[in-house]
Short mmCIF file of C-alpha atoms and ligand atoms in Angstrom, two decimals:
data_model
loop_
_atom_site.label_atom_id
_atom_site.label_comp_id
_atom_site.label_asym_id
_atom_site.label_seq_id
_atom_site.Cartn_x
_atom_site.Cartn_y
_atom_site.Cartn_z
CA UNK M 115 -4.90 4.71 26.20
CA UNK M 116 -6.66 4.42 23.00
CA UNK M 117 -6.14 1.98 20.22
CA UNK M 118 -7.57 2.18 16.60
CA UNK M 119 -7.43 -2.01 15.27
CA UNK M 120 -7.88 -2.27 11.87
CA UNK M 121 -8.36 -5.41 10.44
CA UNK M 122 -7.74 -6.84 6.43
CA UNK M 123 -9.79 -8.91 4.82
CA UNK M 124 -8.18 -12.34 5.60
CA UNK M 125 -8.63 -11.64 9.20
CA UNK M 126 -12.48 -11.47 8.31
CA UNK M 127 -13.29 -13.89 5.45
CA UNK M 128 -15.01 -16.07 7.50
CA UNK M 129 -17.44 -16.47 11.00
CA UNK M 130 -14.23 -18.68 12.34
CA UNK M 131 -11.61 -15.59 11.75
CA UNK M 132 -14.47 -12.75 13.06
CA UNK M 133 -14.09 -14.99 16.43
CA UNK M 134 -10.61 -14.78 16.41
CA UNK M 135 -10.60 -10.57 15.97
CA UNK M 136 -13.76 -10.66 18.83
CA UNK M 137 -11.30 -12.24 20.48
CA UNK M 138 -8.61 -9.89 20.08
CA UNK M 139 -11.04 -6.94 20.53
CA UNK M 140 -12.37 -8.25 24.14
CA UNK M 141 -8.73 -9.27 24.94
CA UNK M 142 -8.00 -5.25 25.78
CA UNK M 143 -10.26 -2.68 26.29
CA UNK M 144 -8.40 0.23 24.89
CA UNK M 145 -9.35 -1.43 21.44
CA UNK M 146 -11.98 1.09 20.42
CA UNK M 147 -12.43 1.90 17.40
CA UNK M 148 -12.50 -1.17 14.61
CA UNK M 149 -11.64 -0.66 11.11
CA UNK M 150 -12.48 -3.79 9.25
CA UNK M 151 -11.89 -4.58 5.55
CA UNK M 152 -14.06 -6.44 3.25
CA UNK M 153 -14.08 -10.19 3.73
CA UNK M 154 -11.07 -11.39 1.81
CA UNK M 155 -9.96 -15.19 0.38
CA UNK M 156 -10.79 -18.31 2.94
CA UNK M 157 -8.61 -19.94 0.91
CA UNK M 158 -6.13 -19.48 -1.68
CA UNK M 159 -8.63 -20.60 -4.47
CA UNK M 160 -11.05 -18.06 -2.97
CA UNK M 161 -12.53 -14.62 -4.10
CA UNK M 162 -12.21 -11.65 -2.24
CA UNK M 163 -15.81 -9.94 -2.06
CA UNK M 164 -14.31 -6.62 -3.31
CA UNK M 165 -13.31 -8.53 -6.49
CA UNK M 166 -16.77 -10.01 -6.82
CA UNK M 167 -18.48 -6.98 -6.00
CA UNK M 168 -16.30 -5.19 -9.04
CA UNK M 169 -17.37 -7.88 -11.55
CA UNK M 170 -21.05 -8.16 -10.58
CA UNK M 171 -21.38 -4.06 -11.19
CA UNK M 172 -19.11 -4.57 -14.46
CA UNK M 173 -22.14 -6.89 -15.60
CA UNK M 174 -24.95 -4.46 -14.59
CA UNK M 175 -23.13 -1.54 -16.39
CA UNK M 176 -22.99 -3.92 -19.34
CA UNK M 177 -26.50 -4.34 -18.94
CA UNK M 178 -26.60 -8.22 -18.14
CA UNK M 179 -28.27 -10.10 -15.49
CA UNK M 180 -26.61 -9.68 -12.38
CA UNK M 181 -28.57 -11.18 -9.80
CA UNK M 182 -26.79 -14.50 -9.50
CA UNK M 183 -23.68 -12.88 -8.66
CA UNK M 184 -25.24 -10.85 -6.16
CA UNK M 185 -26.83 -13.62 -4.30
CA UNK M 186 -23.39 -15.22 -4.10
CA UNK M 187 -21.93 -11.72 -2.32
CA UNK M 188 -25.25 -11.90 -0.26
CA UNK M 189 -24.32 -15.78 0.75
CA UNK M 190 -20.65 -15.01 1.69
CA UNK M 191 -21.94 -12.56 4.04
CA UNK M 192 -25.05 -14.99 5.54
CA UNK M 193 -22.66 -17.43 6.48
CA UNK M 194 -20.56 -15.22 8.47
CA UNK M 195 -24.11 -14.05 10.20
CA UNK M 196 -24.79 -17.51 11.17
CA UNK M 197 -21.40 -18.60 11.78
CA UNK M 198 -21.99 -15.86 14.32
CA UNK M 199 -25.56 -16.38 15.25
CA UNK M 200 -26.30 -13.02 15.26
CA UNK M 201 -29.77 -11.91 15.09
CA UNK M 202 -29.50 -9.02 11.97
CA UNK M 203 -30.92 -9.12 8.19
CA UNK M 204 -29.20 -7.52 5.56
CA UNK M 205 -31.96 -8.18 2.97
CA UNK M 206 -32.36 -4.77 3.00
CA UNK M 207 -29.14 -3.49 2.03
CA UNK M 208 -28.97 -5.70 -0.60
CA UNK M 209 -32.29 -4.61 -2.02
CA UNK M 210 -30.80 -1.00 -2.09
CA UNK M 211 -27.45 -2.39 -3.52
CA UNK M 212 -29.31 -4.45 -5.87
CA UNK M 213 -31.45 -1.32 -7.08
CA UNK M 214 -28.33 0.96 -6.99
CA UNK M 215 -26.16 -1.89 -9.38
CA UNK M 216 -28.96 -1.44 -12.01
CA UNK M 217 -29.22 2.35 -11.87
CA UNK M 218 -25.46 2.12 -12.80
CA UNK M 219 -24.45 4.52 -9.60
CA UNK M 220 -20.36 3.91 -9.76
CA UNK M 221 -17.86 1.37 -9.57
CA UNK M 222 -16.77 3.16 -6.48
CA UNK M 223 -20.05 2.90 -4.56
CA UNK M 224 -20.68 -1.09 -5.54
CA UNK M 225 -16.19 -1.56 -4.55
CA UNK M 226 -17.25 0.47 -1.08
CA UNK M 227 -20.05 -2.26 -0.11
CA UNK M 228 -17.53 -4.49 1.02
CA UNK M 229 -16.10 -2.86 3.62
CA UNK M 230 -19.65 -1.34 4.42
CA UNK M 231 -21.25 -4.16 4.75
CA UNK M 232 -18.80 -6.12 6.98
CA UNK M 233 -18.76 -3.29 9.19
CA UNK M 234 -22.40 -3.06 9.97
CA UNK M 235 -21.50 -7.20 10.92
CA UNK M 236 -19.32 -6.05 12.78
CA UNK M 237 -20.61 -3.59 14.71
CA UNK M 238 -23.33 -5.87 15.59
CA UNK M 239 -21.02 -8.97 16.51
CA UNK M 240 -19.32 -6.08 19.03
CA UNK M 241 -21.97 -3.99 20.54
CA UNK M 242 -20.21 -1.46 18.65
CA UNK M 243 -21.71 1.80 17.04
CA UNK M 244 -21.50 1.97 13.47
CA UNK M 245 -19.99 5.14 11.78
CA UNK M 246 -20.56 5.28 8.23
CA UNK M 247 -16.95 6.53 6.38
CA UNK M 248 -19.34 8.22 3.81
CA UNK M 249 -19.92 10.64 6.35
CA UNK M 250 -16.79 11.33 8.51
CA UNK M 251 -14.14 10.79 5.31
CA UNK M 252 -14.26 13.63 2.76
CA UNK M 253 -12.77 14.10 -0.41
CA UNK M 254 -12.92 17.29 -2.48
CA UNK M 255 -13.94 17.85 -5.83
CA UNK M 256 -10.79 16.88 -8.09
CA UNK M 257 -11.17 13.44 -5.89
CA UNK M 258 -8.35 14.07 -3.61
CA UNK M 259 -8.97 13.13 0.03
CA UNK M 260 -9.36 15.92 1.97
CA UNK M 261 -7.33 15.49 5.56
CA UNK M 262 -8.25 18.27 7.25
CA UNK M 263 -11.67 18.49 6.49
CA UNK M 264 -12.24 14.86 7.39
CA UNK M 265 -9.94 15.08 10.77
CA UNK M 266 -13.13 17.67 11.72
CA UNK M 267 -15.61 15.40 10.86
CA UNK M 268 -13.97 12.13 12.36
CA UNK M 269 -13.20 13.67 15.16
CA UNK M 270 -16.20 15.18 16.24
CA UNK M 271 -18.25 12.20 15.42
CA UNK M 272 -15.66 9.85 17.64
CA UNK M 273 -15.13 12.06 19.85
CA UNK M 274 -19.20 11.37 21.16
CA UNK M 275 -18.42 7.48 21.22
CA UNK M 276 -17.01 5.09 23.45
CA UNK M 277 -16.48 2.35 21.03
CA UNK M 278 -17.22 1.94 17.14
CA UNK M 279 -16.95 0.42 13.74
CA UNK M 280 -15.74 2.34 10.98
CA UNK M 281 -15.62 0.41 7.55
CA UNK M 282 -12.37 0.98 5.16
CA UNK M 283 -11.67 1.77 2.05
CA UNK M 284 -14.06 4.65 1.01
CA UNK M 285 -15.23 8.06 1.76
CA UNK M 286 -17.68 10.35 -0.13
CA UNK M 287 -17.79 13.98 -1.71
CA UNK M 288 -19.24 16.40 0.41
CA UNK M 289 -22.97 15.85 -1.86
CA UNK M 290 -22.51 12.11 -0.32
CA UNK M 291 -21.49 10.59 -3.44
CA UNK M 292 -19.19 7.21 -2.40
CA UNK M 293 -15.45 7.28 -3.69
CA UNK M 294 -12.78 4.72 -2.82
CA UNK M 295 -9.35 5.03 -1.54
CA UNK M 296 -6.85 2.73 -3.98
CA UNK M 297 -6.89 -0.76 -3.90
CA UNK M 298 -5.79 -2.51 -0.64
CA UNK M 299 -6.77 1.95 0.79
CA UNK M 300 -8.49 0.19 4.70
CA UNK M 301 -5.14 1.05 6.11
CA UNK M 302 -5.49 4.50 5.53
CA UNK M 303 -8.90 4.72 6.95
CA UNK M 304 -7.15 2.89 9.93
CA UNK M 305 -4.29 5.56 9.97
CA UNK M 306 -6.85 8.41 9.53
CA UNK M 307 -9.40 7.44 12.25
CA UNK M 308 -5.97 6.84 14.91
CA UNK M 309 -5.51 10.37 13.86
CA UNK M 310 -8.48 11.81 14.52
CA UNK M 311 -8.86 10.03 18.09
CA UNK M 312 -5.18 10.95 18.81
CA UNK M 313 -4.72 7.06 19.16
CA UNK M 314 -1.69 6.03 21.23
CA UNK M 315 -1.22 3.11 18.32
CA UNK M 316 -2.57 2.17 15.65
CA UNK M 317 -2.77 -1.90 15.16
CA UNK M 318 -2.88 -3.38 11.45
CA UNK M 319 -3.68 -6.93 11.60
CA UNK M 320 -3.23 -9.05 9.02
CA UNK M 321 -2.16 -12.39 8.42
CA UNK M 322 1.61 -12.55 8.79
CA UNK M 323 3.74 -11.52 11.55
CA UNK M 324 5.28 -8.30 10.71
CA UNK M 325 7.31 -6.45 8.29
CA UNK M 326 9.75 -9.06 6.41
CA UNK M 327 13.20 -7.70 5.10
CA UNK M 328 12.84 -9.26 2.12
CA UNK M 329 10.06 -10.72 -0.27
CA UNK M 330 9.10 -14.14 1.10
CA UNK M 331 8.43 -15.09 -2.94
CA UNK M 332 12.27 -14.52 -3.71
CA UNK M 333 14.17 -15.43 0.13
CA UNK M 334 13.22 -18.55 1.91
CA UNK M 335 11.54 -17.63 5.54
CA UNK M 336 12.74 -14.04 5.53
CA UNK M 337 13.62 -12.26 8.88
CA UNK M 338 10.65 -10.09 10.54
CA UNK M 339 11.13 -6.05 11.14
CA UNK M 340 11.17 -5.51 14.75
CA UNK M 341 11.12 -1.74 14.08
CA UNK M 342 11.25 0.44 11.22
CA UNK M 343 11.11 4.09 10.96
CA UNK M 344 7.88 5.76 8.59
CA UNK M 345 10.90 6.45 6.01
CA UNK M 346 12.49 3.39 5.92
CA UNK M 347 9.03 1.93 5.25
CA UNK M 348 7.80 4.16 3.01
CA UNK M 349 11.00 3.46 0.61
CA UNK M 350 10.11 -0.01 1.03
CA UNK M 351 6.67 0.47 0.66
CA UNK M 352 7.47 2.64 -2.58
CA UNK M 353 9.73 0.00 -4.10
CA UNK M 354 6.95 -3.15 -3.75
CA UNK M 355 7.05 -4.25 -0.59
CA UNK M 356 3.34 -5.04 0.47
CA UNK M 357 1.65 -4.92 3.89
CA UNK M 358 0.89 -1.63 4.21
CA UNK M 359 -0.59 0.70 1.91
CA UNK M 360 2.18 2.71 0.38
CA UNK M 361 -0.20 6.21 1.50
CA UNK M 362 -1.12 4.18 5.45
CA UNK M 363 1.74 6.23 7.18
CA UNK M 364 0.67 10.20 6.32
CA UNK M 365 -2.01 10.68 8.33
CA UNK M 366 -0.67 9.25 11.53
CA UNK M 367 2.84 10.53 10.84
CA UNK M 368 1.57 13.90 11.33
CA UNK M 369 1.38 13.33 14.90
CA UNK M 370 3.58 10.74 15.65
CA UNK M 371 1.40 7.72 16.24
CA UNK M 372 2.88 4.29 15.89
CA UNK M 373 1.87 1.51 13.92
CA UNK M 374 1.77 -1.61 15.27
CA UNK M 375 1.54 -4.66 12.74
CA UNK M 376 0.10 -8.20 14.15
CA UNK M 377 -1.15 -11.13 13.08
CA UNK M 378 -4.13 -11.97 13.28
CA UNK M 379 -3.78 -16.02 13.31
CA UNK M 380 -0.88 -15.27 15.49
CA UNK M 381 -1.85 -12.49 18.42
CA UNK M 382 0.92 -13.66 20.43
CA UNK M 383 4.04 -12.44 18.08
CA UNK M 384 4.71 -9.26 18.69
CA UNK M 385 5.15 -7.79 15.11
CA UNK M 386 6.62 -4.47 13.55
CA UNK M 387 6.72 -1.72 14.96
CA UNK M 388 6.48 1.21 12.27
CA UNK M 389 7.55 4.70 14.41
CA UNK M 390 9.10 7.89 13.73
CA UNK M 391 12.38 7.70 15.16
CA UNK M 392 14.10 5.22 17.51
CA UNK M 393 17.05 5.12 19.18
CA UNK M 394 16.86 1.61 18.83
CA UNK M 395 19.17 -0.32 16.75
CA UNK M 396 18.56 -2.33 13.99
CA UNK M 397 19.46 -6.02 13.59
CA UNK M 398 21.45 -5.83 10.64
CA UNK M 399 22.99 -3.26 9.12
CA UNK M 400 20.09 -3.12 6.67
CA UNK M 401 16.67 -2.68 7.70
CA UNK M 402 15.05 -4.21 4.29
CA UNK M 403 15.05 -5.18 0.72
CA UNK M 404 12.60 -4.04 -2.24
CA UNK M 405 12.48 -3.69 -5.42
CA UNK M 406 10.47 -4.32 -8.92
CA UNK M 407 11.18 -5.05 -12.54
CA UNK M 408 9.74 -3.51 -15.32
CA UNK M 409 11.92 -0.07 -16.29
CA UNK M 410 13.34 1.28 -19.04
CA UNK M 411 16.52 3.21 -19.16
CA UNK M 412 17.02 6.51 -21.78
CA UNK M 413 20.05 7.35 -22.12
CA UNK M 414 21.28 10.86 -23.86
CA UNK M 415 24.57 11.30 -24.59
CA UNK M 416 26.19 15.22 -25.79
CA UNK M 417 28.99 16.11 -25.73
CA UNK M 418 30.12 19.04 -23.31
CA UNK M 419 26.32 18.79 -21.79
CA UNK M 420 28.22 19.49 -18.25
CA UNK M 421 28.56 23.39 -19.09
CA UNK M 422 25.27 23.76 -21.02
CA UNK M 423 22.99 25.20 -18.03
CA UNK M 424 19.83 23.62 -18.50
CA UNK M 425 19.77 20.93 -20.42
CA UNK M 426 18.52 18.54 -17.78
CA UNK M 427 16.07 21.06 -17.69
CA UNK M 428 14.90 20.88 -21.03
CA UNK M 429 15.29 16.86 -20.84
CA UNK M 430 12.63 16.40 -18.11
CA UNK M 431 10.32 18.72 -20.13
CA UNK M 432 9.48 16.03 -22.36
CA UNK M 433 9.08 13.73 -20.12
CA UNK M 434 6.57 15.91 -18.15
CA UNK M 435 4.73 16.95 -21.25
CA UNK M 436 4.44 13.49 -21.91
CA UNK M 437 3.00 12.42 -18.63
CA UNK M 438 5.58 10.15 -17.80
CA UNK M 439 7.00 10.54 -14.26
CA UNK M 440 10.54 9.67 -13.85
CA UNK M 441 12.35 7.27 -11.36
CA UNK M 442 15.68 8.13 -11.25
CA UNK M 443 18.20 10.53 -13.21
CA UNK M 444 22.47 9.45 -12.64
CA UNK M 445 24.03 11.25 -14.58
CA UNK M 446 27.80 11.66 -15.86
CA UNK M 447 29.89 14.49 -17.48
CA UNK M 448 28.20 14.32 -21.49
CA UNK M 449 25.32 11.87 -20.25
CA UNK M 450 22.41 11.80 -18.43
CA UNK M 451 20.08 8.67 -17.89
CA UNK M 452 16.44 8.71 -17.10
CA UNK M 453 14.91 5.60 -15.65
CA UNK M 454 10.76 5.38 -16.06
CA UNK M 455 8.55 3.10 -15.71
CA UNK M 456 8.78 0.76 -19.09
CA UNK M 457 4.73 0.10 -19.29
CA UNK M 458 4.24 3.89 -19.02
CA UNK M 459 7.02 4.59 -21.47
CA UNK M 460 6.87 2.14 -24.02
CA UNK M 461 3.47 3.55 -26.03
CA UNK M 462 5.24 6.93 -25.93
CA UNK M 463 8.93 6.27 -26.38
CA UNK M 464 9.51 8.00 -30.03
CA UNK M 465 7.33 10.96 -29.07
CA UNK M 466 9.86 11.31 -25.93
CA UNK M 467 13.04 10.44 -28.52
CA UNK M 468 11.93 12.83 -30.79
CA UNK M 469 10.71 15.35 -28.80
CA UNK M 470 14.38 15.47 -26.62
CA UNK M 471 15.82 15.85 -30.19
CA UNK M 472 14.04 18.92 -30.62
CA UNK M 473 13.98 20.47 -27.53
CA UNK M 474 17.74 19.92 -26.18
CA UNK M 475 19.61 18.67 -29.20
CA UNK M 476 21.80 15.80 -27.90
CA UNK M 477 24.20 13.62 -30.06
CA UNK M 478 22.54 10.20 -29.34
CA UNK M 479 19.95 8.12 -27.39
CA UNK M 480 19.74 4.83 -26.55
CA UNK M 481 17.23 3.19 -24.70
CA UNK M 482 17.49 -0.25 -22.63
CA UNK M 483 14.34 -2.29 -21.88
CA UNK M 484 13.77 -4.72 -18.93
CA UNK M 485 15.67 -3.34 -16.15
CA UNK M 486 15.05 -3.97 -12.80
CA UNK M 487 15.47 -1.48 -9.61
CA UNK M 488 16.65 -3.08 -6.06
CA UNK M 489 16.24 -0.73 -3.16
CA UNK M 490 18.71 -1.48 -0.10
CA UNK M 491 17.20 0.39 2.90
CA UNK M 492 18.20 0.91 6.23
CA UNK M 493 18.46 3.49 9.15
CA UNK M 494 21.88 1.79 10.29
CA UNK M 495 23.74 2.46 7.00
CA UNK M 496 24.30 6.24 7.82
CA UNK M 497 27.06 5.35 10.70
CA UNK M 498 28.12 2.44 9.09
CA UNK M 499 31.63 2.55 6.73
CA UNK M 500 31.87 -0.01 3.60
CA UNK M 501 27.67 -1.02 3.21
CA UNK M 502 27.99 0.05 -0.58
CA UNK M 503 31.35 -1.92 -0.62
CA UNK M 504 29.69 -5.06 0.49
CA UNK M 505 26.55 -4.77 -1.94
CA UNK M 506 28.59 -4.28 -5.00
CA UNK M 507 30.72 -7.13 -4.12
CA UNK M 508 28.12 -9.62 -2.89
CA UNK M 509 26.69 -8.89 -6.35
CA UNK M 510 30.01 -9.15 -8.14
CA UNK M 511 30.53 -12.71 -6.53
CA UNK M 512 26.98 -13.68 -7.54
CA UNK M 513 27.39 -12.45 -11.06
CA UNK M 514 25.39 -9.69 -11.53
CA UNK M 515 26.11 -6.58 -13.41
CA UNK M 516 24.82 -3.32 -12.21
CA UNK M 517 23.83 -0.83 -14.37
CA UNK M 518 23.03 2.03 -12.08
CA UNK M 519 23.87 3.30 -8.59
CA UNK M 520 21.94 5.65 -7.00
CA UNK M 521 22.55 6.80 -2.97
CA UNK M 522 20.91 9.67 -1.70
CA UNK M 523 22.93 11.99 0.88
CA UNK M 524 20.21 11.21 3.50
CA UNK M 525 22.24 7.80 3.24
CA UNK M 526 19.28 5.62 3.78
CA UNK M 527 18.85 3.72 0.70
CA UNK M 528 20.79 2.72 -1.86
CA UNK M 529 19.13 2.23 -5.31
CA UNK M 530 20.65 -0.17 -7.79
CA UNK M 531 19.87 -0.90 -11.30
CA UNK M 532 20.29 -4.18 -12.59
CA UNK M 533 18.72 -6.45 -15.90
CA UNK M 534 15.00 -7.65 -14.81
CA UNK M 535 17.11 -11.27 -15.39
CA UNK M 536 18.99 -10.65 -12.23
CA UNK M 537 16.57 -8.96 -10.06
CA UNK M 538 16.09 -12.26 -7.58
CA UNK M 539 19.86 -12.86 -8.10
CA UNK M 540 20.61 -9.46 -6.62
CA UNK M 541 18.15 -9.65 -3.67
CA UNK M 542 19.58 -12.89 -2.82
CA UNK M 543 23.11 -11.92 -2.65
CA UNK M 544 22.21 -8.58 -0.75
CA UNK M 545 20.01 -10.62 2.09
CA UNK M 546 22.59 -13.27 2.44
CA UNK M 547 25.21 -10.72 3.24
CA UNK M 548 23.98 -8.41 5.46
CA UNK M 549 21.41 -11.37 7.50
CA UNK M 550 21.72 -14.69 6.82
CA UNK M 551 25.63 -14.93 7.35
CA UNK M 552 25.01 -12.45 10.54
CA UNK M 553 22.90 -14.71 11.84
N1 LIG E 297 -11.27 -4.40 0.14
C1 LIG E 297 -10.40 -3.50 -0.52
C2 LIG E 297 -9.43 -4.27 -1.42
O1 LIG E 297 -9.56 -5.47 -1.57
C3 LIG E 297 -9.70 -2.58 0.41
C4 LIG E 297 -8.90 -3.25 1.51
O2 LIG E 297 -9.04 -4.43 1.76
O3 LIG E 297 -8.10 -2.55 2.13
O4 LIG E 297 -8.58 -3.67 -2.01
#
């Protein structure tokens, strides 16, 4: 067996937490191959070093003095190294980093440091080898990461090893040039290196127990996943719901790995499993809960636009020339809605109004602000009669209007529309239905 453990950045912001992964590591030896994150906030007044690292380059690029800031990055790392008592310097690196900063390099390269440098801690605090992800993660030259090319690389390199550290976060262009995954992007190194060493898991550990079916912000002590299928997460994922990077699940979903998340402060609960199919069934009815505020509803109205072929067509032109990307699109007999993001819309919107105008001549549009979407998700709604029936009327009893309904025929999710005003409203009623009164 073969286990790739990646590990976020609250599971490594200080010596005290590095003990606890050692401890994790040396608890079972088919933990090989370590992908840590950068260390993250020891408390919640705290700094993550990726932020600092961004804001000490913003002042070299601005040409102002830097150094301060850099000691402070250089100290955050020195106490985990004597926390530790390891016997390793990093006065070089930061000499190079240092020289690097004022030669302007990239935001990328100074963002990657993190991850780099608590890696080469890492490897040391293990025994480890270290594996640079500048050389075994490629991306090509619009920026895109490049799977197969890097599944070569990775997997040749890893192949050769028994055990090693590989830090998150960033790759490189093939000339060596540093690039970053998206924020929060060490669980996709994590997923890409269990893919390249055909891992029989891949472990996330952070620093709660598992997948929750609904935000702990908005539902009081939320039930944990026990298992969830890559699709059911990645609609979750997609509509807010934070754990896992949204992109963590392609690589190993190409060959079937499961993802295993834990807790790092808690190594004894047993966490979510994230798989490709089970014949397990889930709790509730529902798997999970997501959602997010923030869109904007157009709505064209025309009459007799059911028989004009291609006027949706013509519709979604704009939108596209704009560069807007579109959520959703219900439609009824002389209207069609188009749901978009309202920050990406909202600089553009008469450009869009008047561009639909001329390019597919409707009677009227009206545009709503401040909507929010709520995504009901769950692999146990497909066999299940009356789900929709109780959502609409859980959120008629709670008082909440819905402006749009939206169910795929793959019957997984259900996507409803409501006023940003409601939004918590609405996740409330939904959770209390479906868990807390099958409890
Ligand atoms: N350190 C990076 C961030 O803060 C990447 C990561 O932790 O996954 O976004």
């Amino acid at each position: 067996m073969r286990k790739v453990v990646k590990f976020g950045g609250s599971s490594l912001a200080s010596a005290e937490q590095f003990r606890k992964v050692g401890e994790i590591i040396h608890a079972d030896q088919e933990r090989r191959f370590v992908v840590p994150s950068a260390p993250g906030k020891r408390d919640a007044d705290d700094t993550k070093v990726t932020d600092m690292l961004y804001a000490c380059y913003d002042l070299a690029v601005e040409g102002k003095e830097f150094k301060e800031q850099l000691k402070e990055i250089k100290e955050r790392y020195q106490e985990i190294i004597n926390g530790l008592s390891l016997d390793i310097s990093l006065e070089e690196e930061f000499k190079t980093i240092g020289k690097n900063f004022k030669d302007k390099i990239s935001r990328d390269y100074a963002a990657s440091r993190g991850e780099y440098l608590n890696g080469i801690i890492m490897a040391a605090y293990l025994g480890f080898e270290f594996v640079d992800a500048a050389t075994v993660i490629r991306f090509d030259e619009k920026g895109e990461f490049d799977a197969n090319v890097t599944n070569e690389l990775m997997r040749e390199r890893l192949n050769a090893l028994d055990a090693a550290v590989i830090p998150g976060f960033y790759g490189a262009f093939a000339d060596g040039t540093v690039k970053t995954f998206s924020r929060g992007g060490s669980d996709i190194t994590g997923s890409i290196v269990a893919r390249a060493v055909k891992a029989d898991v891949y472990e996330n550990w952070t620093d709660v127990s598992g997948f929750l079916v609904a935000d702990p912000r908005i539902i009081y002590k939320p039930e944990t996943i026990e298992t969830i299928t890559y699709k059911e997460l990645r609609e979750l994922a997609y509509m807010g719901a934070s754990v896992l990077h949204e992109d963590a699940i392609f690589p190993v979903r190409s060959e079937g790995i499961p993802i295993n998340i834990r807790n790092t402060n808690a190594p004894e609960d047993k966490g979510t499993w994230i798989v490709e199919s089970t014949c397990q069934k889930p709790k509730y009815v529902i798997t999970g809960i997501a959602g997010k505020k923030g869109f904007c509803s157009v709505n064209i109205e025309k009459d007799q636009m059911n028989s004009e072929i291609g006027f949706g067509r013509k519709v979604l032109q704009v939108f596209e020339d704009n560069g807007i990307s579109f959520e959703h699109v219900p439609s009824g007999i002389d209207t069609m809605t188009v749901f978009v993001h309202q920050d990406e819309f909202m600089h553009k919107e008469q450009k869009v109004v008047s561009g639909i105008h001329r390019l597919a001549d409707p009677d009227a549009i009206d545009i709503e602000a401040d909507l929010a979407l709520v995504a009901v998700v769950g692999r146990g709604m497909k066999s299940t009669r009356g789900t929709a029936g109780r959502i609409f009327s859980a959120l008629a009893h709670a008082n909440v209007n819905v402006k749009m309904i939206d169910q795929g025929s793959s019957e997984l999710n259900i996507i409803i529309g409501v006023a940003n005003a409601d939004f918590e409203t609405a996740i409330k009623a939904i959770y209390d239905i479906f868990v807390l009164y099958q409890l």
